[in-house]
PDB file of C-alpha atoms in Angstrom:
ATOM      1  CA  UNK A  17       0.000   0.000   0.000  1.00  0.00           C
ATOM      2  CA  UNK A  18       1.311   3.423  -0.946  1.00  0.00           C
ATOM      3  CA  UNK A  19       1.441   6.301   1.507  1.00  0.00           C
ATOM      4  CA  UNK A  20      -0.860   9.299   1.022  1.00  0.00           C
ATOM      5  CA  UNK A  21      -0.722  12.878   2.293  1.00  0.00           C
ATOM      6  CA  UNK A  22      -2.459  16.185   1.509  1.00  0.00           C
ATOM      7  CA  UNK A  23      -0.673  18.971  -0.352  1.00  0.00           C
ATOM      8  CA  UNK A  24      -0.444  21.980   1.961  1.00  0.00           C
ATOM      9  CA  UNK A  25      -0.913  24.347  -1.024  1.00  0.00           C
ATOM     10  CA  UNK A  26      -3.767  22.844  -3.067  1.00  0.00           C
ATOM     11  CA  UNK A  27      -5.196  20.422  -0.502  1.00  0.00           C
ATOM     12  CA  UNK A  28      -5.140  17.636  -3.079  1.00  0.00           C
ATOM     13  CA  UNK A  29      -3.924  14.150  -2.432  1.00  0.00           C
ATOM     14  CA  UNK A  30      -0.176  13.516  -2.544  1.00  0.00           C
ATOM     15  CA  UNK A  31       0.555   9.895  -3.353  1.00  0.00           C
ATOM     16  CA  UNK A  32       3.858   8.089  -3.004  1.00  0.00           C
ATOM     17  CA  UNK A  33       5.162   7.723  -6.551  1.00  0.00           C
ATOM     18  CA  UNK A  34       4.415  11.341  -7.432  1.00  0.00           C
ATOM     19  CA  UNK A  35       7.064  14.050  -7.329  1.00  0.00           C
ATOM     20  CA  UNK A  36       6.573  15.834  -4.032  1.00  0.00           C
ATOM     21  CA  UNK A  37       8.593  17.148  -1.146  1.00  0.00           C
ATOM     22  CA  UNK A  38       8.156  17.882   2.532  1.00  0.00           C
ATOM     23  CA  UNK A  39       8.743  21.406   3.739  1.00  0.00           C
ATOM     24  CA  UNK A  40       9.487  21.881   7.430  1.00  0.00           C
ATOM     25  CA  UNK A  41       6.445  23.066   9.414  1.00  0.00           C
ATOM     26  CA  UNK A  42       4.260  22.862   6.278  1.00  0.00           C
ATOM     27  CA  UNK A  43       4.232  19.222   5.256  1.00  0.00           C
ATOM     28  CA  UNK A  44       3.859  17.500   1.916  1.00  0.00           C
ATOM     29  CA  UNK A  45       3.566  19.531  -1.260  1.00  0.00           C
ATOM     30  CA  UNK A  46       3.325  18.639  -4.949  1.00  0.00           C
ATOM     31  CA  UNK A  47       6.401  19.888  -6.787  1.00  0.00           C
ATOM     32  CA  UNK A  48       4.119  21.550  -9.362  1.00  0.00           C
ATOM     33  CA  UNK A  49       2.213  23.427  -6.637  1.00  0.00           C
ATOM     34  CA  UNK A  50       5.436  24.554  -4.999  1.00  0.00           C
ATOM     35  CA  UNK A  51       6.876  25.834  -8.265  1.00  0.00           C
ATOM     36  CA  UNK A  52       3.632  27.610  -9.177  1.00  0.00           C
ATOM     37  CA  UNK A  53       3.489  29.272  -5.757  1.00  0.00           C
ATOM     38  CA  UNK A  54       6.979  30.717  -6.131  1.00  0.00           C
ATOM     39  CA  UNK A  55       6.286  31.869  -9.686  1.00  0.00           C
ATOM     40  CA  UNK A  56       3.394  34.041  -8.416  1.00  0.00           C
ATOM     41  CA  UNK A  57       6.029  36.408  -7.049  1.00  0.00           C
ATOM     42  CA  UNK A  58       9.221  37.522  -8.751  1.00  0.00           C
ATOM     43  CA  UNK A  59      11.522  34.666  -7.717  1.00  0.00           C
ATOM     44  CA  UNK A  60      15.214  35.301  -7.237  1.00  0.00           C
ATOM     45  CA  UNK A  61      17.754  33.441  -9.362  1.00  0.00           C
ATOM     46  CA  UNK A  62      18.657  31.472  -6.209  1.00  0.00           C
ATOM     47  CA  UNK A  63      15.131  30.166  -5.658  1.00  0.00           C
ATOM     48  CA  UNK A  64      14.792  29.290  -9.349  1.00  0.00           C
ATOM     49  CA  UNK A  65      18.033  27.307  -9.085  1.00  0.00           C
ATOM     50  CA  UNK A  66      16.895  25.596  -5.859  1.00  0.00           C
ATOM     51  CA  UNK A  67      13.506  24.662  -7.341  1.00  0.00           C
ATOM     52  CA  UNK A  68      15.134  23.314 -10.505  1.00  0.00           C
ATOM     53  CA  UNK A  69      17.653  21.216  -8.572  1.00  0.00           C
ATOM     54  CA  UNK A  70      14.900  20.039  -6.207  1.00  0.00           C
ATOM     55  CA  UNK A  71      12.763  18.911  -9.128  1.00  0.00           C
ATOM     56  CA  UNK A  72      15.683  16.931 -10.583  1.00  0.00           C
ATOM     57  CA  UNK A  73      16.283  15.186  -7.254  1.00  0.00           C
ATOM     58  CA  UNK A  74      12.593  14.396  -6.784  1.00  0.00           C
ATOM     59  CA  UNK A  75      12.440  12.866 -10.265  1.00  0.00           C
ATOM     60  CA  UNK A  76      15.517  10.800  -9.421  1.00  0.00           C
ATOM     61  CA  UNK A  77      13.870   9.519  -6.229  1.00  0.00           C
ATOM     62  CA  UNK A  78      10.795   8.356  -8.153  1.00  0.00           C
ATOM     63  CA  UNK A  79      12.978   6.627 -10.757  1.00  0.00           C
ATOM     64  CA  UNK A  80      15.148   4.909  -8.136  1.00  0.00           C
ATOM     65  CA  UNK A  81      12.043   3.594  -6.352  1.00  0.00           C
ATOM     66  CA  UNK A  82      10.732   2.200  -9.628  1.00  0.00           C
ATOM     67  CA  UNK A  83      14.112   0.678 -10.471  1.00  0.00           C
ATOM     68  CA  UNK A  84      14.132  -0.983  -7.057  1.00  0.00           C
ATOM     69  CA  UNK A  85      10.751  -2.542  -7.783  1.00  0.00           C
ATOM     70  CA  UNK A  86      12.057  -3.900 -11.092  1.00  0.00           C
ATOM     71  CA  UNK A  87      15.380  -5.232  -9.795  1.00  0.00           C
ATOM     72  CA  UNK A  88      15.461  -8.912  -9.000  1.00  0.00           C
ATOM     73  CA  UNK A  89      18.604  -9.460  -6.941  1.00  0.00           C
ATOM     74  CA  UNK A  90      18.824  -8.348  -3.322  1.00  0.00           C
ATOM     75  CA  UNK A  91      22.201  -6.797  -4.109  1.00  0.00           C
ATOM     76  CA  UNK A  92      20.716  -4.546  -6.799  1.00  0.00           C
ATOM     77  CA  UNK A  93      17.689  -3.703  -4.641  1.00  0.00           C
ATOM     78  CA  UNK A  94      19.978  -2.744  -1.750  1.00  0.00           C
ATOM     79  CA  UNK A  95      22.219  -0.617  -3.966  1.00  0.00           C
ATOM     80  CA  UNK A  96      19.223   1.224  -5.431  1.00  0.00           C
ATOM     81  CA  UNK A  97      17.655   1.687  -2.006  1.00  0.00           C
ATOM     82  CA  UNK A  98      20.878   3.162  -0.627  1.00  0.00           C
ATOM     83  CA  UNK A  99      21.173   5.495  -3.621  1.00  0.00           C
ATOM     84  CA  UNK A 100      17.544   6.610  -3.128  1.00  0.00           C
ATOM     85  CA  UNK A 101      18.135   7.344   0.550  1.00  0.00           C
ATOM     86  CA  UNK A 102      21.173   9.462  -0.296  1.00  0.00           C
ATOM     87  CA  UNK A 103      19.194  11.437  -2.893  1.00  0.00           C
ATOM     88  CA  UNK A 104      16.366  11.864  -0.346  1.00  0.00           C
ATOM     89  CA  UNK A 105      18.910  13.263   2.115  1.00  0.00           C
ATOM     90  CA  UNK A 106      20.088  15.796  -0.469  1.00  0.00           C
ATOM     91  CA  UNK A 107      16.490  16.664  -1.377  1.00  0.00           C
ATOM     92  CA  UNK A 108      15.812  17.297   2.320  1.00  0.00           C
ATOM     93  CA  UNK A 109      18.660  19.798   2.451  1.00  0.00           C
ATOM     94  CA  UNK A 110      17.199  21.645  -0.546  1.00  0.00           C
ATOM     95  CA  UNK A 111      13.687  21.491   0.929  1.00  0.00           C
ATOM     96  CA  UNK A 112      14.870  23.184   4.108  1.00  0.00           C
ATOM     97  CA  UNK A 113      16.514  25.943   2.086  1.00  0.00           C
ATOM     98  CA  UNK A 114      13.408  26.377  -0.090  1.00  0.00           C
ATOM     99  CA  UNK A 115      11.282  26.602   3.059  1.00  0.00           C
ATOM    100  CA  UNK A 116      13.446  29.491   4.276  1.00  0.00           C
ATOM    101  CA  UNK A 117      12.730  31.333   1.026  1.00  0.00           C
ATOM    102  CA  UNK A 118       9.007  30.566   1.231  1.00  0.00           C
ATOM    103  CA  UNK A 119       8.905  32.240   4.633  1.00  0.00           C
ATOM    104  CA  UNK A 120      10.400  35.361   3.040  1.00  0.00           C
ATOM    105  CA  UNK A 121       7.962  35.436   0.082  1.00  0.00           C
TER     106      UNK A 121
END
């Protein structure tokens, strides 16, 4: 069973397998909603760069999860799972920085 959350921006369902992130003190958010929210104001080059990098990492997480489901050997599954966790760690760092900018918008 896949996990489900509500997007703090649109209120819609966020389903594991979609590109989404967690922002501290706000919760789950669709990447599309987050990007749209920042584009309502005049975003700085820094926030554009952070959002772009965040989107790339979130896409990578989804692909690594899918690759893990396809892999047959435990060795490959473990390698993919470890890679996904490392990308999730990096995405968390970006999410915290994006949250700081959202508090200033």
